[in-house]
Amino acid sequence: MLYPTYTRRSDPFALMRSMLRDFDRTSPGRVTQPVFPAVNVWQGDEAVAITAELPGVDPADIDISVKENVLTLSGERKAPEIPEGGRWHRNERGFGKFARSVRLPFVAAEDKVEARMTNGVLRVVIGRPEEDKPRKIEIKAA
């Protein structure tokens, strides 16, 4: 991180306070949790595809719903079992209930939604309705 240099030294502790503020933002006790699950969304002419990283989540524990133009993924990642007398040395992977909603660029038809889970990555493909697909307009010669 770059820190400003002061040409006029009216406050000798300004640089130290600036460094401490940055340290507080990045200290382990203040780390913000990333959004779970991480998703990628892309759109083609025929469909929209959403992938979500869900390592350690059983597909039976995931609910997928589509209402109008919002896809919602929800479920639960169960806590790992620890043998009796065992204790954590590091616990960085979160667990518990989660929900993530993604706004779609069109109103989805429920019969055009397909979901598959492979190696902890959920892939949901939502087909575009025929009336929403781009149409090519033919130009007629005069």
PDB file of C-alpha atoms in Angstrom:
ATOM      1  CA  MET A   1       0.000   0.000   0.000  1.00  0.00           C
ATOM      2  CA  LEU A   2       1.281   3.447  -0.825  1.00  0.00           C
ATOM      3  CA  TYR A   3       1.263   6.103   1.835  1.00  0.00           C
ATOM      4  CA  PRO A   4       1.392   9.808   1.102  1.00  0.00           C
ATOM      5  CA  THR A   5       4.523  11.728   1.865  1.00  0.00           C
ATOM      6  CA  TYR A   6       3.999  14.974   3.642  1.00  0.00           C
ATOM      7  CA  THR A   7       6.048  17.967   2.567  1.00  0.00           C
ATOM      8  CA  ARG A   8       4.977  19.961   5.598  1.00  0.00           C
ATOM      9  CA  ARG A   9       5.303  18.036   8.841  1.00  0.00           C
ATOM     10  CA  SER A  10       2.653  19.753  10.939  1.00  0.00           C
ATOM     11  CA  ASP A  11       1.431  16.422  12.384  1.00  0.00           C
ATOM     12  CA  PRO A  12       4.215  13.895  12.971  1.00  0.00           C
ATOM     13  CA  PHE A  13       1.738  11.077  13.718  1.00  0.00           C
ATOM     14  CA  ALA A  14      -0.485  11.442  10.609  1.00  0.00           C
ATOM     15  CA  LEU A  15       1.366   8.738   8.682  1.00  0.00           C
ATOM     16  CA  MET A  16       1.207   6.389  11.668  1.00  0.00           C
ATOM     17  CA  ARG A  17      -2.567   6.900  12.036  1.00  0.00           C
ATOM     18  CA  SER A  18      -3.041   6.257   8.318  1.00  0.00           C
ATOM     19  CA  MET A  19      -1.091   3.006   8.562  1.00  0.00           C
ATOM     20  CA  LEU A  20      -3.044   1.894  11.642  1.00  0.00           C
ATOM     21  CA  ARG A  21      -6.385   2.570   9.888  1.00  0.00           C
ATOM     22  CA  ASP A  22      -5.285   0.334   7.012  1.00  0.00           C
ATOM     23  CA  PHE A  23      -4.120  -2.325   9.442  1.00  0.00           C
ATOM     24  CA  ASP A  24      -7.489  -2.277  11.235  1.00  0.00           C
ATOM     25  CA  ARG A  25      -9.325  -2.795   7.928  1.00  0.00           C
ATOM     26  CA  THR A  26      -7.264  -5.871   7.089  1.00  0.00           C
ATOM     27  CA  SER A  27      -6.851  -7.421  10.542  1.00  0.00           C
ATOM     28  CA  PRO A  28      -8.225 -10.980  10.964  1.00  0.00           C
ATOM     29  CA  GLY A  29     -10.953  -9.935  13.372  1.00  0.00           C
ATOM     30  CA  ARG A  30     -12.477  -7.549  10.829  1.00  0.00           C
ATOM     31  CA  VAL A  31     -12.491  -9.683   7.712  1.00  0.00           C
ATOM     32  CA  THR A  32     -15.850  -9.553   5.987  1.00  0.00           C
ATOM     33  CA  GLN A  33     -17.363 -12.805   4.786  1.00  0.00           C
ATOM     34  CA  PRO A  34     -17.603 -13.202   1.033  1.00  0.00           C
ATOM     35  CA  VAL A  35     -21.019 -13.688  -0.488  1.00  0.00           C
ATOM     36  CA  PHE A  36     -21.925 -17.395  -0.622  1.00  0.00           C
ATOM     37  CA  PRO A  37     -22.334 -19.020  -3.022  1.00  0.00           C
ATOM     38  CA  ALA A  38     -20.155 -17.247  -5.565  1.00  0.00           C
ATOM     39  CA  VAL A  39     -22.013 -17.103  -8.902  1.00  0.00           C
ATOM     40  CA  ASN A  40     -21.259 -16.383 -12.552  1.00  0.00           C
ATOM     41  CA  VAL A  41     -24.051 -15.369 -14.929  1.00  0.00           C
ATOM     42  CA  TRP A  42     -23.869 -15.100 -18.706  1.00  0.00           C
ATOM     43  CA  GLN A  43     -26.408 -14.747 -21.467  1.00  0.00           C
ATOM     44  CA  GLY A  44     -26.524 -16.101 -24.997  1.00  0.00           C
ATOM     45  CA  ASP A  45     -29.158 -15.856 -27.738  1.00  0.00           C
ATOM     46  CA  GLU A  46     -30.977 -18.980 -26.537  1.00  0.00           C
ATOM     47  CA  ALA A  47     -30.520 -19.020 -22.739  1.00  0.00           C
ATOM     48  CA  VAL A  48     -28.982 -17.659 -19.568  1.00  0.00           C
ATOM     49  CA  ALA A  49     -26.538 -19.815 -17.606  1.00  0.00           C
ATOM     50  CA  ILE A  50     -25.762 -19.452 -13.927  1.00  0.00           C
ATOM     51  CA  THR A  51     -22.984 -21.350 -12.185  1.00  0.00           C
ATOM     52  CA  ALA A  52     -22.641 -21.398  -8.415  1.00  0.00           C
ATOM     53  CA  GLU A  53     -19.770 -22.805  -6.385  1.00  0.00           C
ATOM     54  CA  LEU A  54     -21.225 -25.038  -3.671  1.00  0.00           C
ATOM     55  CA  PRO A  55     -18.406 -27.252  -2.355  1.00  0.00           C
ATOM     56  CA  GLY A  56     -19.464 -29.674   0.332  1.00  0.00           C
ATOM     57  CA  VAL A  57     -23.185 -29.097  -0.236  1.00  0.00           C
ATOM     58  CA  ASP A  58     -25.362 -32.106  -0.994  1.00  0.00           C
ATOM     59  CA  PRO A  59     -27.615 -31.482  -4.039  1.00  0.00           C
ATOM     60  CA  ALA A  60     -30.562 -32.665  -1.940  1.00  0.00           C
ATOM     61  CA  ASP A  61     -29.965 -29.676   0.385  1.00  0.00           C
ATOM     62  CA  ILE A  62     -30.316 -27.091  -2.419  1.00  0.00           C
ATOM     63  CA  ASP A  63     -33.582 -25.433  -3.438  1.00  0.00           C
ATOM     64  CA  ILE A  64     -33.856 -23.663  -6.790  1.00  0.00           C
ATOM     65  CA  SER A  65     -36.842 -21.465  -7.524  1.00  0.00           C
ATOM     66  CA  VAL A  66     -37.723 -19.123 -10.355  1.00  0.00           C
ATOM     67  CA  LYS A  67     -40.377 -16.449  -9.972  1.00  0.00           C
ATOM     68  CA  GLU A  68     -40.846 -14.071 -12.888  1.00  0.00           C
ATOM     69  CA  ASN A  69     -37.305 -12.801 -13.569  1.00  0.00           C
ATOM     70  CA  VAL A  70     -35.587 -13.793 -10.296  1.00  0.00           C
ATOM     71  CA  LEU A  71     -33.727 -17.055  -9.713  1.00  0.00           C
ATOM     72  CA  THR A  72     -33.192 -17.957  -6.055  1.00  0.00           C
ATOM     73  CA  LEU A  73     -30.716 -20.545  -4.787  1.00  0.00           C
ATOM     74  CA  SER A  74     -31.107 -21.519  -1.153  1.00  0.00           C
ATOM     75  CA  GLY A  75     -30.062 -24.365   1.079  1.00  0.00           C
ATOM     76  CA  GLU A  76     -27.781 -25.356   3.859  1.00  0.00           C
ATOM     77  CA  ARG A  77     -24.158 -26.369   4.156  1.00  0.00           C
ATOM     78  CA  LYS A  78     -23.955 -28.654   7.162  1.00  0.00           C
ATOM     79  CA  ALA A  79     -21.262 -28.273   9.800  1.00  0.00           C
ATOM     80  CA  PRO A  80     -18.543 -30.917   9.671  1.00  0.00           C
ATOM     81  CA  GLU A  81     -18.585 -33.544  12.384  1.00  0.00           C
ATOM     82  CA  ILE A  82     -15.747 -33.351  14.897  1.00  0.00           C
ATOM     83  CA  PRO A  83     -14.807 -36.437  16.877  1.00  0.00           C
ATOM     84  CA  GLU A  84     -15.396 -36.263  20.600  1.00  0.00           C
ATOM     85  CA  GLY A  85     -12.508 -34.535  22.307  1.00  0.00           C
ATOM     86  CA  GLY A  86     -11.409 -32.916  19.044  1.00  0.00           C
ATOM     87  CA  ARG A  87     -10.970 -29.181  18.697  1.00  0.00           C
ATOM     88  CA  TRP A  88     -10.588 -26.735  15.860  1.00  0.00           C
ATOM     89  CA  HIS A  89      -7.177 -25.361  14.982  1.00  0.00           C
ATOM     90  CA  ARG A  90      -8.533 -23.379  12.035  1.00  0.00           C
ATOM     91  CA  ASN A  91     -12.130 -22.974  10.870  1.00  0.00           C
ATOM     92  CA  GLU A  92     -12.349 -20.834   7.729  1.00  0.00           C
ATOM     93  CA  ARG A  93     -15.148 -22.540   5.797  1.00  0.00           C
ATOM     94  CA  GLY A  94     -18.550 -21.271   6.776  1.00  0.00           C
ATOM     95  CA  PHE A  95     -21.617 -23.403   7.267  1.00  0.00           C
ATOM     96  CA  GLY A  96     -25.288 -22.876   7.830  1.00  0.00           C
ATOM     97  CA  LYS A  97     -28.206 -21.675   5.733  1.00  0.00           C
ATOM     98  CA  PHE A  98     -27.657 -19.579   2.626  1.00  0.00           C
ATOM     99  CA  ALA A  99     -29.746 -17.848  -0.027  1.00  0.00           C
ATOM    100  CA  ARG A 100     -28.707 -16.022  -3.161  1.00  0.00           C
ATOM    101  CA  SER A 101     -30.987 -14.308  -5.682  1.00  0.00           C
ATOM    102  CA  VAL A 102     -30.058 -13.367  -9.230  1.00  0.00           C
ATOM    103  CA  ARG A 103     -32.127 -11.045 -11.414  1.00  0.00           C
ATOM    104  CA  LEU A 104     -32.560 -12.473 -14.913  1.00  0.00           C
ATOM    105  CA  PRO A 105     -32.723 -10.349 -18.082  1.00  0.00           C
ATOM    106  CA  PHE A 106     -36.121 -11.836 -18.981  1.00  0.00           C
ATOM    107  CA  VAL A 107     -39.134 -13.529 -17.400  1.00  0.00           C
ATOM    108  CA  ALA A 108     -38.277 -17.228 -17.215  1.00  0.00           C
ATOM    109  CA  ALA A 109     -40.621 -20.070 -18.063  1.00  0.00           C
ATOM    110  CA  GLU A 110     -40.454 -22.774 -15.383  1.00  0.00           C
ATOM    111  CA  ASP A 111     -40.484 -25.558 -17.981  1.00  0.00           C
ATOM    112  CA  LYS A 112     -37.235 -24.236 -19.535  1.00  0.00           C
ATOM    113  CA  VAL A 113     -35.065 -24.520 -16.402  1.00  0.00           C
ATOM    114  CA  GLU A 114     -32.435 -27.256 -16.112  1.00  0.00           C
ATOM    115  CA  ALA A 115     -29.990 -27.772 -13.224  1.00  0.00           C
ATOM    116  CA  ARG A 116     -26.963 -30.052 -12.838  1.00  0.00           C
ATOM    117  CA  MET A 117     -24.320 -30.384 -10.151  1.00  0.00           C
ATOM    118  CA  THR A 118     -20.811 -31.584 -10.982  1.00  0.00           C
ATOM    119  CA  ASN A 119     -17.789 -31.493  -8.664  1.00  0.00           C
ATOM    120  CA  GLY A 120     -19.387 -28.954  -6.320  1.00  0.00           C
ATOM    121  CA  VAL A 121     -20.421 -26.569  -9.111  1.00  0.00           C
ATOM    122  CA  LEU A 122     -24.145 -26.086  -9.743  1.00  0.00           C
ATOM    123  CA  ARG A 123     -25.056 -25.101 -13.299  1.00  0.00           C
ATOM    124  CA  VAL A 124     -28.540 -23.761 -13.996  1.00  0.00           C
ATOM    125  CA  VAL A 125     -29.572 -23.067 -17.596  1.00  0.00           C
ATOM    126  CA  ILE A 126     -32.745 -21.090 -18.246  1.00  0.00           C
ATOM    127  CA  GLY A 127     -34.041 -21.037 -21.813  1.00  0.00           C
ATOM    128  CA  ARG A 128     -35.341 -17.812 -23.257  1.00  0.00           C
ATOM    129  CA  PRO A 129     -39.017 -17.673 -24.169  1.00  0.00           C
ATOM    130  CA  GLU A 130     -39.635 -17.586 -27.922  1.00  0.00           C
ATOM    131  CA  GLU A 131     -41.245 -14.155 -27.767  1.00  0.00           C
ATOM    132  CA  ASP A 132     -38.153 -12.715 -26.078  1.00  0.00           C
ATOM    133  CA  LYS A 133     -35.555 -14.118 -28.497  1.00  0.00           C
ATOM    134  CA  PRO A 134     -33.990 -11.645 -30.913  1.00  0.00           C
ATOM    135  CA  ARG A 135     -35.400 -11.915 -34.430  1.00  0.00           C
ATOM    136  CA  LYS A 136     -33.526 -11.217 -37.594  1.00  0.00           C
ATOM    137  CA  ILE A 137     -35.369  -8.752 -39.825  1.00  0.00           C
ATOM    138  CA  GLU A 138     -34.971  -9.384 -43.493  1.00  0.00           C
ATOM    139  CA  ILE A 139     -34.396  -6.345 -45.685  1.00  0.00           C
ATOM    140  CA  LYS A 140     -36.354  -6.372 -48.926  1.00  0.00           C
ATOM    141  CA  ALA A 141     -34.975  -4.788 -52.058  1.00  0.00           C
ATOM    142  CA  ALA A 142     -37.037  -1.913 -53.447  1.00  0.00           C
TER     143      ALA A 142
END
